[in-house]
Amino acid sequence: YLKKEESFKIHVIYEDEHILAIDKPINFVCTDENIHRFFPKEHTLIHRLDKDTSGVLLIAKNFEAKEKIIPLFLEKKIEKEYLAIVDGEVSFNEKKIENFLIKDKIIDGQTIYTQGNNGKYALSYFYKLASKKDFSLILANPITGRTHQLRVHLKKLNHPILGDFLYSKKFKFQGFVERLMLHSYKLSFFNPFTEEDLIIKSEIPILFTKYFDDIQSLV
């Protein structure tokens, strides 16, 4: 929940009669109660992002929208693209990670997930966009939508997301990291209401340009 002293600016980046998308700021917790601080009671979340992740977040403006859009996520008909700045110089150009994720333990009130045969199926694709000595820019395409999926998968590749101190204590990059460097950049899907392909993009956070000043030309 939002604390009273927390103040957020919520930017609407797409809206039609049935759905809207906001550019979710970091530290904003995805609950309907928090959404209702900014939008009418009829508005509800269609999906969620981690508290520490920024970017495109879809909201249903009515019950019909929720009924039609949520199945698109479940049927994997919504393409999700994330930008991540990860630790170390990535050697691969493209990588697929496929496993099962289970709850492992709780640290500071946060659930940690790990690989486990009795868990939920998780599939992600990763593409290198740029690389430097101690960090790299990755485009992540999660096919499934498990909690902390990208964080766990990138840790498994030995390239944890910068700022992800929940999953990694050691980083090659020794500079100060202001936030979890994971951003929901783009959602693409067929809008059942307009019957047109819809692409919703979020602005790349300014902090990301600290690492790659030419990031706009890389994505």
PDB file of C-alpha atoms in Angstrom:
ATOM      1  CA  TYR A   1       0.000   0.000   0.000  1.00  0.00           C
ATOM      2  CA  LEU A   2       1.050   3.578  -0.484  1.00  0.00           C
ATOM      3  CA  LYS A   3       2.260   5.361   2.593  1.00  0.00           C
ATOM      4  CA  LYS A   4       0.684   8.735   3.186  1.00  0.00           C
ATOM      5  CA  GLU A   5       3.986  10.513   2.738  1.00  0.00           C
ATOM      6  CA  GLU A   6       4.648   8.844  -0.626  1.00  0.00           C
ATOM      7  CA  SER A   7       3.737  10.998  -3.602  1.00  0.00           C
ATOM      8  CA  PHE A   8       3.623   9.638  -7.145  1.00  0.00           C
ATOM      9  CA  LYS A   9       3.058  11.259 -10.490  1.00  0.00           C
ATOM     10  CA  ILE A  10       1.079   8.862 -12.653  1.00  0.00           C
ATOM     11  CA  HIS A  11       1.432   9.400 -16.408  1.00  0.00           C
ATOM     12  CA  VAL A  12      -1.198   7.916 -18.720  1.00  0.00           C
ATOM     13  CA  ILE A  13       0.540   6.795 -21.925  1.00  0.00           C
ATOM     14  CA  TYR A  14      -2.437   5.174 -23.678  1.00  0.00           C
ATOM     15  CA  GLU A  15      -6.207   5.335 -23.263  1.00  0.00           C
ATOM     16  CA  ASP A  16      -9.304   4.245 -25.147  1.00  0.00           C
ATOM     17  CA  GLU A  17     -12.887   3.558 -24.097  1.00  0.00           C
ATOM     18  CA  HIS A  18     -12.019   0.300 -22.324  1.00  0.00           C
ATOM     19  CA  ILE A  19      -8.370   0.251 -21.260  1.00  0.00           C
ATOM     20  CA  LEU A  20      -5.598   2.608 -20.283  1.00  0.00           C
ATOM     21  CA  ALA A  21      -1.890   2.202 -19.699  1.00  0.00           C
ATOM     22  CA  ILE A  22       0.264   4.101 -17.242  1.00  0.00           C
ATOM     23  CA  ASP A  23       4.004   4.516 -16.944  1.00  0.00           C
ATOM     24  CA  LYS A  24       4.376   2.912 -13.523  1.00  0.00           C
ATOM     25  CA  PRO A  25       7.018   4.573 -11.340  1.00  0.00           C
ATOM     26  CA  ILE A  26       9.351   2.544  -9.134  1.00  0.00           C
ATOM     27  CA  ASN A  27       8.175   1.915  -5.549  1.00  0.00           C
ATOM     28  CA  PHE A  28       4.530   1.998  -6.639  1.00  0.00           C
ATOM     29  CA  VAL A  29       2.856  -1.174  -5.358  1.00  0.00           C
ATOM     30  CA  CYS A  30       0.409  -2.724  -7.828  1.00  0.00           C
ATOM     31  CA  THR A  31      -2.885  -3.064  -5.968  1.00  0.00           C
ATOM     32  CA  ASP A  32      -6.363  -1.956  -6.974  1.00  0.00           C
ATOM     33  CA  GLU A  33      -6.491   0.135  -3.808  1.00  0.00           C
ATOM     34  CA  ASN A  34      -3.468   2.124  -4.954  1.00  0.00           C
ATOM     35  CA  ILE A  35      -4.898   2.464  -8.467  1.00  0.00           C
ATOM     36  CA  HIS A  36      -8.086   3.908  -6.963  1.00  0.00           C
ATOM     37  CA  ARG A  37      -6.086   6.787  -5.497  1.00  0.00           C
ATOM     38  CA  PHE A  38      -5.696   8.047  -9.054  1.00  0.00           C
ATOM     39  CA  PHE A  39      -8.589   6.527 -11.014  1.00  0.00           C
ATOM     40  CA  PRO A  40     -12.305   5.708 -10.490  1.00  0.00           C
ATOM     41  CA  LYS A  41     -13.372   2.611  -8.537  1.00  0.00           C
ATOM     42  CA  GLU A  42     -14.384   0.824 -11.752  1.00  0.00           C
ATOM     43  CA  HIS A  43     -10.731   0.733 -12.832  1.00  0.00           C
ATOM     44  CA  THR A  44      -8.843  -2.474 -11.980  1.00  0.00           C
ATOM     45  CA  LEU A  45      -5.418  -3.924 -12.697  1.00  0.00           C
ATOM     46  CA  ILE A  46      -5.097  -6.325 -15.614  1.00  0.00           C
ATOM     47  CA  HIS A  47      -1.607  -7.499 -14.607  1.00  0.00           C
ATOM     48  CA  ARG A  48       1.131  -6.479 -12.183  1.00  0.00           C
ATOM     49  CA  LEU A  49       4.749  -5.333 -12.102  1.00  0.00           C
ATOM     50  CA  ASP A  50       7.154  -5.725  -9.185  1.00  0.00           C
ATOM     51  CA  LYS A  51       7.329  -2.760  -6.843  1.00  0.00           C
ATOM     52  CA  ASP A  52      10.894  -2.033  -8.005  1.00  0.00           C
ATOM     53  CA  THR A  53      10.100  -2.310 -11.734  1.00  0.00           C
ATOM     54  CA  SER A  54       8.939   0.664 -13.799  1.00  0.00           C
ATOM     55  CA  GLY A  55       7.110   0.886 -17.107  1.00  0.00           C
ATOM     56  CA  VAL A  56       3.953  -0.063 -18.996  1.00  0.00           C
ATOM     57  CA  LEU A  57       1.095  -1.187 -16.752  1.00  0.00           C
ATOM     58  CA  LEU A  58      -2.360  -2.002 -18.161  1.00  0.00           C
ATOM     59  CA  ILE A  59      -5.574  -1.041 -16.365  1.00  0.00           C
ATOM     60  CA  ALA A  60      -9.131  -2.092 -17.221  1.00  0.00           C
ATOM     61  CA  LYS A  61     -11.662   0.735 -17.157  1.00  0.00           C
ATOM     62  CA  ASN A  62     -14.622  -1.645 -16.905  1.00  0.00           C
ATOM     63  CA  PHE A  63     -15.526  -5.289 -16.287  1.00  0.00           C
ATOM     64  CA  GLU A  64     -15.739  -6.110 -20.000  1.00  0.00           C
ATOM     65  CA  ALA A  65     -12.145  -4.980 -20.516  1.00  0.00           C
ATOM     66  CA  LYS A  66     -10.912  -7.150 -17.660  1.00  0.00           C
ATOM     67  CA  GLU A  67     -12.805 -10.150 -19.073  1.00  0.00           C
ATOM     68  CA  LYS A  68     -11.289  -9.728 -22.534  1.00  0.00           C
ATOM     69  CA  ILE A  69      -7.700  -8.628 -21.809  1.00  0.00           C
ATOM     70  CA  ILE A  70      -6.722 -10.933 -18.922  1.00  0.00           C
ATOM     71  CA  PRO A  71      -7.193 -14.062 -21.120  1.00  0.00           C
ATOM     72  CA  LEU A  72      -4.772 -12.538 -23.640  1.00  0.00           C
ATOM     73  CA  PHE A  73      -2.061 -12.638 -20.957  1.00  0.00           C
ATOM     74  CA  LEU A  74      -2.999 -16.186 -19.942  1.00  0.00           C
ATOM     75  CA  GLU A  75      -2.977 -17.339 -23.577  1.00  0.00           C
ATOM     76  CA  LYS A  76       0.394 -15.605 -24.158  1.00  0.00           C
ATOM     77  CA  LYS A  77      -1.075 -13.355 -26.838  1.00  0.00           C
ATOM     78  CA  ILE A  78       0.501 -10.225 -25.371  1.00  0.00           C
ATOM     79  CA  GLU A  79       4.161  -9.689 -26.240  1.00  0.00           C
ATOM     80  CA  LYS A  80       6.104  -8.175 -23.345  1.00  0.00           C
ATOM     81  CA  GLU A  81       9.468  -6.477 -23.825  1.00  0.00           C
ATOM     82  CA  TYR A  82      11.629  -5.317 -20.939  1.00  0.00           C
ATOM     83  CA  LEU A  83      14.897  -3.438 -20.851  1.00  0.00           C
ATOM     84  CA  ALA A  84      17.418  -4.541 -18.245  1.00  0.00           C
ATOM     85  CA  ILE A  85      20.900  -3.353 -17.427  1.00  0.00           C
ATOM     86  CA  VAL A  86      22.687  -6.395 -16.090  1.00  0.00           C
ATOM     87  CA  ASP A  87      25.972  -7.055 -14.370  1.00  0.00           C
ATOM     88  CA  GLY A  88      29.013  -8.033 -16.398  1.00  0.00           C
ATOM     89  CA  GLU A  89      29.879  -8.137 -20.079  1.00  0.00           C
ATOM     90  CA  VAL A  90      27.384 -10.432 -21.788  1.00  0.00           C
ATOM     91  CA  SER A  91      28.967 -12.804 -24.318  1.00  0.00           C
ATOM     92  CA  PHE A  92      25.795 -14.270 -25.863  1.00  0.00           C
ATOM     93  CA  ASN A  93      23.690 -12.549 -28.522  1.00  0.00           C
ATOM     94  CA  GLU A  94      20.538 -14.503 -27.747  1.00  0.00           C
ATOM     95  CA  LYS A  95      19.632 -16.866 -24.920  1.00  0.00           C
ATOM     96  CA  LYS A  96      16.615 -18.959 -23.952  1.00  0.00           C
ATOM     97  CA  ILE A  97      15.929 -19.920 -20.332  1.00  0.00           C
ATOM     98  CA  GLU A  98      13.256 -22.500 -19.579  1.00  0.00           C
ATOM     99  CA  ASN A  99      12.634 -23.976 -16.129  1.00  0.00           C
ATOM    100  CA  PHE A 100      10.212 -24.238 -13.216  1.00  0.00           C
ATOM    101  CA  LEU A 101      10.085 -21.682 -10.399  1.00  0.00           C
ATOM    102  CA  ILE A 102       9.075 -22.277  -6.781  1.00  0.00           C
ATOM    103  CA  LYS A 103       8.940 -20.133  -3.664  1.00  0.00           C
ATOM    104  CA  ASP A 104      12.199 -20.546  -1.768  1.00  0.00           C
ATOM    105  CA  LYS A 105      12.276 -18.312   1.314  1.00  0.00           C
ATOM    106  CA  ILE A 106      11.279 -14.909   2.626  1.00  0.00           C
ATOM    107  CA  ILE A 107      13.869 -12.167   3.182  1.00  0.00           C
ATOM    108  CA  ASP A 108      12.826  -8.813   4.647  1.00  0.00           C
ATOM    109  CA  GLY A 109       9.200  -9.577   3.860  1.00  0.00           C
ATOM    110  CA  GLN A 110       9.916 -10.430   0.211  1.00  0.00           C
ATOM    111  CA  THR A 111       9.487 -13.906  -1.250  1.00  0.00           C
ATOM    112  CA  ILE A 112      12.520 -15.310  -3.053  1.00  0.00           C
ATOM    113  CA  TYR A 113      11.947 -17.663  -5.984  1.00  0.00           C
ATOM    114  CA  THR A 114      14.259 -20.390  -7.217  1.00  0.00           C
ATOM    115  CA  GLN A 115      14.359 -23.276  -9.673  1.00  0.00           C
ATOM    116  CA  GLY A 116      12.377 -26.349  -8.603  1.00  0.00           C
ATOM    117  CA  ASN A 117      10.834 -29.275 -10.480  1.00  0.00           C
ATOM    118  CA  ASN A 118       7.476 -28.926  -8.723  1.00  0.00           C
ATOM    119  CA  GLY A 119       7.181 -25.230  -9.532  1.00  0.00           C
ATOM    120  CA  LYS A 120       5.456 -23.202 -12.225  1.00  0.00           C
ATOM    121  CA  TYR A 121       6.762 -23.302 -15.788  1.00  0.00           C
ATOM    122  CA  ALA A 122       8.751 -20.206 -16.807  1.00  0.00           C
ATOM    123  CA  LEU A 123      10.140 -19.294 -20.249  1.00  0.00           C
ATOM    124  CA  SER A 124      12.176 -16.216 -21.178  1.00  0.00           C
ATOM    125  CA  TYR A 125      14.237 -15.034 -24.149  1.00  0.00           C
ATOM    126  CA  PHE A 126      17.102 -12.561 -23.785  1.00  0.00           C
ATOM    127  CA  TYR A 127      18.823 -10.488 -26.481  1.00  0.00           C
ATOM    128  CA  LYS A 128      22.012  -8.478 -26.078  1.00  0.00           C
ATOM    129  CA  LEU A 129      21.620  -4.902 -27.302  1.00  0.00           C
ATOM    130  CA  ALA A 130      24.958  -3.504 -26.094  1.00  0.00           C
ATOM    131  CA  SER A 131      27.784  -4.442 -23.774  1.00  0.00           C
ATOM    132  CA  LYS A 132      30.545  -2.720 -21.821  1.00  0.00           C
ATOM    133  CA  LYS A 133      33.246  -4.051 -19.517  1.00  0.00           C
ATOM    134  CA  ASP A 134      31.151  -4.300 -16.343  1.00  0.00           C
ATOM    135  CA  PHE A 135      27.542  -4.129 -17.522  1.00  0.00           C
ATOM    136  CA  SER A 136      25.285  -4.844 -20.499  1.00  0.00           C
ATOM    137  CA  LEU A 137      21.944  -3.780 -21.947  1.00  0.00           C
ATOM    138  CA  ILE A 138      19.488  -6.637 -22.467  1.00  0.00           C
ATOM    139  CA  LEU A 139      16.102  -6.860 -24.159  1.00  0.00           C
ATOM    140  CA  ALA A 140      14.069  -9.433 -22.228  1.00  0.00           C
ATOM    141  CA  ASN A 141      11.012 -11.190 -23.634  1.00  0.00           C
ATOM    142  CA  PRO A 142       9.205 -13.218 -20.945  1.00  0.00           C
ATOM    143  CA  ILE A 143       6.724 -15.630 -22.515  1.00  0.00           C
ATOM    144  CA  THR A 144       5.238 -16.638 -19.175  1.00  0.00           C
ATOM    145  CA  GLY A 145       4.551 -14.152 -16.398  1.00  0.00           C
ATOM    146  CA  ARG A 146       5.903 -15.622 -13.165  1.00  0.00           C
ATOM    147  CA  THR A 147       6.772 -13.430 -10.204  1.00  0.00           C
ATOM    148  CA  HIS A 148      10.442 -12.349 -10.355  1.00  0.00           C
ATOM    149  CA  GLN A 149      10.874 -14.475 -13.499  1.00  0.00           C
ATOM    150  CA  LEU A 150      13.351 -12.201 -15.285  1.00  0.00           C
ATOM    151  CA  ARG A 151      15.280 -11.558 -12.081  1.00  0.00           C
ATOM    152  CA  VAL A 152      15.703 -15.281 -11.410  1.00  0.00           C
ATOM    153  CA  HIS A 153      16.534 -16.135 -15.029  1.00  0.00           C
ATOM    154  CA  LEU A 154      19.160 -13.403 -15.391  1.00  0.00           C
ATOM    155  CA  LYS A 155      20.723 -14.459 -12.095  1.00  0.00           C
ATOM    156  CA  LYS A 156      20.867 -18.010 -13.494  1.00  0.00           C
ATOM    157  CA  LEU A 157      22.794 -16.629 -16.491  1.00  0.00           C
ATOM    158  CA  ASN A 158      25.276 -15.071 -14.021  1.00  0.00           C
ATOM    159  CA  HIS A 159      24.188 -11.621 -15.146  1.00  0.00           C
ATOM    160  CA  PRO A 160      21.956 -10.353 -12.319  1.00  0.00           C
ATOM    161  CA  ILE A 161      20.104  -7.103 -12.898  1.00  0.00           C
ATOM    162  CA  LEU A 162      21.986  -4.127 -11.496  1.00  0.00           C
ATOM    163  CA  GLY A 163      20.363  -3.043  -8.252  1.00  0.00           C
ATOM    164  CA  ASP A 164      18.834  -6.472  -7.617  1.00  0.00           C
ATOM    165  CA  PHE A 165      20.232  -6.990  -4.136  1.00  0.00           C
ATOM    166  CA  LEU A 166      17.439  -9.442  -3.347  1.00  0.00           C
ATOM    167  CA  TYR A 167      18.922 -12.031  -5.713  1.00  0.00           C
ATOM    168  CA  SER A 168      22.597 -11.102  -5.764  1.00  0.00           C
ATOM    169  CA  LYS A 169      25.083  -9.818  -3.218  1.00  0.00           C
ATOM    170  CA  LYS A 170      28.138  -9.675  -5.483  1.00  0.00           C
ATOM    171  CA  PHE A 171      28.445  -7.571  -8.628  1.00  0.00           C
ATOM    172  CA  LYS A 172      31.345  -6.932 -10.995  1.00  0.00           C
ATOM    173  CA  PHE A 173      30.049  -3.378 -11.411  1.00  0.00           C
ATOM    174  CA  GLN A 174      31.181  -1.416  -8.372  1.00  0.00           C
ATOM    175  CA  GLY A 175      29.398   1.876  -9.025  1.00  0.00           C
ATOM    176  CA  PHE A 176      26.383   3.184  -7.120  1.00  0.00           C
ATOM    177  CA  VAL A 177      23.076   1.879  -8.510  1.00  0.00           C
ATOM    178  CA  GLU A 178      20.035   4.016  -7.709  1.00  0.00           C
ATOM    179  CA  ARG A 179      17.310   1.450  -8.462  1.00  0.00           C
ATOM    180  CA  LEU A 180      16.529  -1.962  -9.913  1.00  0.00           C
ATOM    181  CA  MET A 181      17.510  -1.484 -13.556  1.00  0.00           C
ATOM    182  CA  LEU A 182      14.495  -3.269 -15.022  1.00  0.00           C
ATOM    183  CA  HIS A 183      11.879  -1.464 -17.107  1.00  0.00           C
ATOM    184  CA  SER A 184       8.698  -2.691 -18.809  1.00  0.00           C
ATOM    185  CA  TYR A 185       9.345  -1.009 -22.152  1.00  0.00           C
ATOM    186  CA  LYS A 186       6.682  -2.286 -24.538  1.00  0.00           C
ATOM    187  CA  LEU A 187       3.442  -4.281 -24.724  1.00  0.00           C
ATOM    188  CA  SER A 188       2.116  -5.445 -28.103  1.00  0.00           C
ATOM    189  CA  PHE A 189      -1.221  -7.166 -28.711  1.00  0.00           C
ATOM    190  CA  PHE A 190      -4.365  -7.265 -30.820  1.00  0.00           C
ATOM    191  CA  ASN A 191      -6.893  -4.937 -29.186  1.00  0.00           C
ATOM    192  CA  PRO A 192     -10.231  -6.816 -29.225  1.00  0.00           C
ATOM    193  CA  PHE A 193     -12.167  -3.570 -28.868  1.00  0.00           C
ATOM    194  CA  THR A 194     -10.628  -1.576 -31.727  1.00  0.00           C
ATOM    195  CA  GLU A 195      -9.771  -4.748 -33.692  1.00  0.00           C
ATOM    196  CA  GLU A 196      -6.334  -3.323 -34.440  1.00  0.00           C
ATOM    197  CA  ASP A 197      -2.793  -4.216 -33.438  1.00  0.00           C
ATOM    198  CA  LEU A 198      -1.748  -2.078 -30.498  1.00  0.00           C
ATOM    199  CA  ILE A 199       1.797  -1.219 -29.401  1.00  0.00           C
ATOM    200  CA  ILE A 200       2.215   0.657 -26.119  1.00  0.00           C
ATOM    201  CA  LYS A 201       5.684   2.003 -25.325  1.00  0.00           C
ATOM    202  CA  SER A 202       6.966   3.604 -22.167  1.00  0.00           C
ATOM    203  CA  GLU A 203       9.672   6.245 -22.094  1.00  0.00           C
ATOM    204  CA  ILE A 204      13.071   4.855 -21.187  1.00  0.00           C
ATOM    205  CA  PRO A 205      14.007   6.129 -17.705  1.00  0.00           C
ATOM    206  CA  ILE A 206      16.633   8.869 -17.693  1.00  0.00           C
ATOM    207  CA  LEU A 207      18.767   6.822 -15.292  1.00  0.00           C
ATOM    208  CA  PHE A 208      19.266   4.207 -18.016  1.00  0.00           C
ATOM    209  CA  THR A 209      21.090   6.802 -20.139  1.00  0.00           C
ATOM    210  CA  LYS A 210      23.729   7.050 -17.408  1.00  0.00           C
ATOM    211  CA  TYR A 211      24.921   3.629 -18.565  1.00  0.00           C
ATOM    212  CA  PHE A 212      24.151   3.907 -22.291  1.00  0.00           C
ATOM    213  CA  ASP A 213      23.767   7.494 -23.486  1.00  0.00           C
ATOM    214  CA  ASP A 214      22.780   6.226 -26.954  1.00  0.00           C
ATOM    215  CA  ILE A 215      20.109   3.880 -25.591  1.00  0.00           C
ATOM    216  CA  GLN A 216      17.359   5.335 -27.801  1.00  0.00           C
ATOM    217  CA  SER A 217      19.202   4.142 -30.896  1.00  0.00           C
ATOM    218  CA  LEU A 218      19.811   0.681 -29.420  1.00  0.00           C
ATOM    219  CA  VAL A 219      16.208  -0.395 -28.816  1.00  0.00           C
TER     220      VAL A 219
END
